[in-house]
């Protein structure tokens, strides 16, 4: 199928009828939401897009909005490729997403509280005990502790996809240190600069209010007795792949960006070393993993954290965001219990769908998985960043045998899901100098405060730039798109 | 402000400033030597020795130097600690650590500067790029100075960067004087050059980008006395040591709230050092330049250490 | 009747190269619980560094010291006064066999409640089978008594053959070790049978010739559905009672080493410490 007649930059846009296309319907007509945008883009030539694309790339590079890729020998600085065709989500569709991701975040928070207190969901047999007791991310130190404001997962990143049935499915919940929100803002800025003309025709929500909401949330979980809390962002340092984001968030909130060595603990209070001497710190948005935050309590050789931090936290003198120990609930095996978890704590039906999942830890499901590797995606339970994923229909018979062997060695480590066909979206491809369909997902950002919740109206639409590729992570060569959430009554 | 980040800002300022002085030294000396009035000043070995002496901690070797190698080492060899590329890398690394405190505009310019130096074609540089490269380094640093002044809040952040810039500027001017003084000593006697009227004084002024202004001020050919007076004691010369010290004095007052600084504070030491040089006379300096150079380098160094201990300790 | 104890803990750290700073955390303070009460505590060091009072991750009290100056040697001394109640443990436990006890042990409620102390850690994992067998026809308590006796019988107390990282396979092979090793072994076997077990660090009054080597002692606490936490000392084949003064517990040794530190120094360092426990009967 070709759209050549309408738009030369779509000359090689071949719609795959087996996939959900975000802008063309099954009759190859442009969907209502995208009509204006499509017409506006038709006024530009392929050359224009090439030039805009180069400019956008240069702008990201010069601003140092980059991440590091760790190769065998060297660290490379790369930009997170930005695509010129924005993702549009209309008001109705968004309403469901927003309610759905908030529901999940709230349910996960209740789940965490329960796991670190009475464990009722386990006692009632809804979530198996094995899942918790075999999780390396469960922190004994958090047992029986009440985090300030009762919040564990202050910040959640929920990954969604649209399947060929046109419905959204949640792929995973990230509640340790979800990243990517800085790119949401950068993408918006870049698109506005490149194609400001198109913005006047749509009423999209702003995304720059994330930082102010984040700050408000951090302030809301201040320790008792503190009037105006001193909030900081703690980063592993300039060589961390998400350092740009850490510095962006600190700057946008107007708070200090600290490293472990900038902080110390005295009499269970946390201080930062400033040019005018020690200044007390009340709330820490930490972008360091649990195991590294306090060498006295966790990995003793970690120099990223602050010795004594955990004791200050447990004494209620400082708040850590997200709380330590949240990792136990964003485990991919826990994910599969999300519908039950939501029902148990909220007495509501889940608003967003879960992808059906097979646990290799269960003998009959393991059997099914081993027999059907070719039709499944096999995922390690505890890896992030798209590492270790095998997609069944891309594997050779030898590779399938290899995967089967790996699973059998440690079944608890793997889950399997049907191969979800991520929806496709027109994406500018440098080699062919025109738009082609590529797979996309969506990461949303949710904040839980002690008195207010917030879902960023927008998100990070990640796109797999390689043809047919389903893995959209930046470390695997993915790019991203500006994402517009439309206001009502358009 | 975090002590560590203050340290980063201070060194960012120093490395930016340093890279420019070295670039200019390469440029001016190399091109001045091509048509220098005496044979020694024209000699490749003479000028290469001078460059290495200035860039790499005052060491002169007896070995015969390879032009391409020396130029490459000082400009683009990242394995040499004294290379421009290394200083630019360090400037950017320090800027990275203070990224949340400086303006996007300043960061972007530093980042562009870094990529320019990093991607400068080495072969091209060795064969014909010296002029282009050094001029562009100087231009980039000018842009950075503008961004520092024009896009940052003139608060503590600015004061700390400017402390770094000015301490480094005074240090580099002294280093350049030291290097050119050595050159002049070596060159004296050849073709009637005396130390007082050496051609090297003109080069020295050009190295400090102060030749035109000096001519305007004295209306005569530079001699050792007038050159040194201009570069050390002239309060209106933007590159002079005393001007830098005055700037340092001004900026430390932003950090130090005390009206009467304590005896062991940086503010006190800076005031004391400034006072020491404020009323120096040039004949006295010229009579024993070597001791003067050693003393002032020590003074600048102890200011740096004092700042380190008082403000940047983490 | 009560016993009053005076406990002295002394340690000396020596550094080959001068250390430029450090942070130490001491987990040596006797806790106050049902059977013991901490009357007074005092902690000092040779560098006169102020002492901070904090807690560890499991809420046990700690001392913290952060010298800012350089040093090569530092000495620490602690004195504690503790009153210990003399109590007949056998009144607390159910020695009679009941099927119900086993049912409770296996119930999801009990397991979920005590999940942390049912997990195997590196130090409390059995490499293979051991010769000790549980007998489901006698009470849990009796089984644990048997386990206590079995370890005492099969293993020999010997210092310097193991260290804090020695895993159980080695101990099972050489049949020797110290209190930590026997404690880990006990925990591993008890957990294997589903009995929540934890590592206890504390002081032992050695007036009666028990093994403890004038250092900190280690024993086990097991949670029984009807009796709660009961202490077993496999090193001496004893029920932990009035001679055992508890400091802290955790999953294994790694959760309760008496001293943890971060020292900015290169080269070797040495720690020596010793413990004295003196008892006095209270009227």
Coordinates of C-alpha atoms in Angstrom, one line a residue, chain A residues 67-72 74-76 78 159 172 174 176 179 241-242 289 332 377-391 403 406 413-415 417 443 462 466 469-478:
Chain A
X67 CA 23.9 9.2 27.2
X68 CA 26.9 6.9 27.4
X69 CA 27.0 3.5 25.8
X70 CA 29.4 1.0 27.4
X71 CA 31.2 -1.0 24.7
X72 CA 34.0 -3.5 25.2
X74 CA 35.4 2.5 25.3
X75 CA 32.5 4.7 26.4
X76 CA 30.7 6.3 23.5
X78 CA 25.4 9.1 21.9
X159 CA 5.5 1.1 30.0
X172 CA 6.0 -3.3 32.9
X174 CA 9.3 0.7 36.8
X176 CA 13.0 1.8 41.3
X179 CA 14.3 7.4 33.9
X241 CA 24.3 7.1 31.6
X242 CA 21.4 9.2 33.0
X289 CA 20.2 1.7 43.4
X332 CA 8.6 -9.1 36.2
X377 CA 9.1 -13.6 24.2
X378 CA 11.3 -14.9 27.0
X379 CA 12.4 -12.3 29.6
X380 CA 14.7 -12.6 32.5
X381 CA 12.8 -11.6 35.7
X382 CA 15.4 -9.2 37.0
X383 CA 17.2 -7.5 34.1
X384 CA 16.4 -3.9 33.0
X385 CA 17.2 -2.1 29.8
X386 CA 16.1 -4.7 27.4
X387 CA 19.0 -7.0 28.1
X388 CA 18.6 -10.8 28.0
X389 CA 15.3 -10.8 26.1
X390 CA 14.8 -13.5 23.4
X391 CA 12.0 -13.1 20.9
X403 CA 17.2 -20.7 25.2
X406 CA 19.0 -21.6 29.8
X413 CA 14.6 -16.4 36.5
X414 CA 12.3 -16.4 33.4
X415 CA 8.9 -15.5 32.4
X417 CA 4.7 -13.7 27.2
X443 CA 6.3 5.4 29.1
X462 CA 10.1 5.3 22.4
X466 CA 15.6 -0.7 13.1
X469 CA 12.7 -4.4 15.8
X470 CA 10.5 -4.6 18.9
X471 CA 13.0 -3.5 21.5
X472 CA 12.7 0.2 22.0
X473 CA 15.3 0.8 24.7
X474 CA 17.8 3.6 24.1
X475 CA 20.7 1.2 25.0
X476 CA 19.5 -1.0 22.1
X477 CA 19.4 1.7 19.5
X478 CA 15.9 3.2 20.1

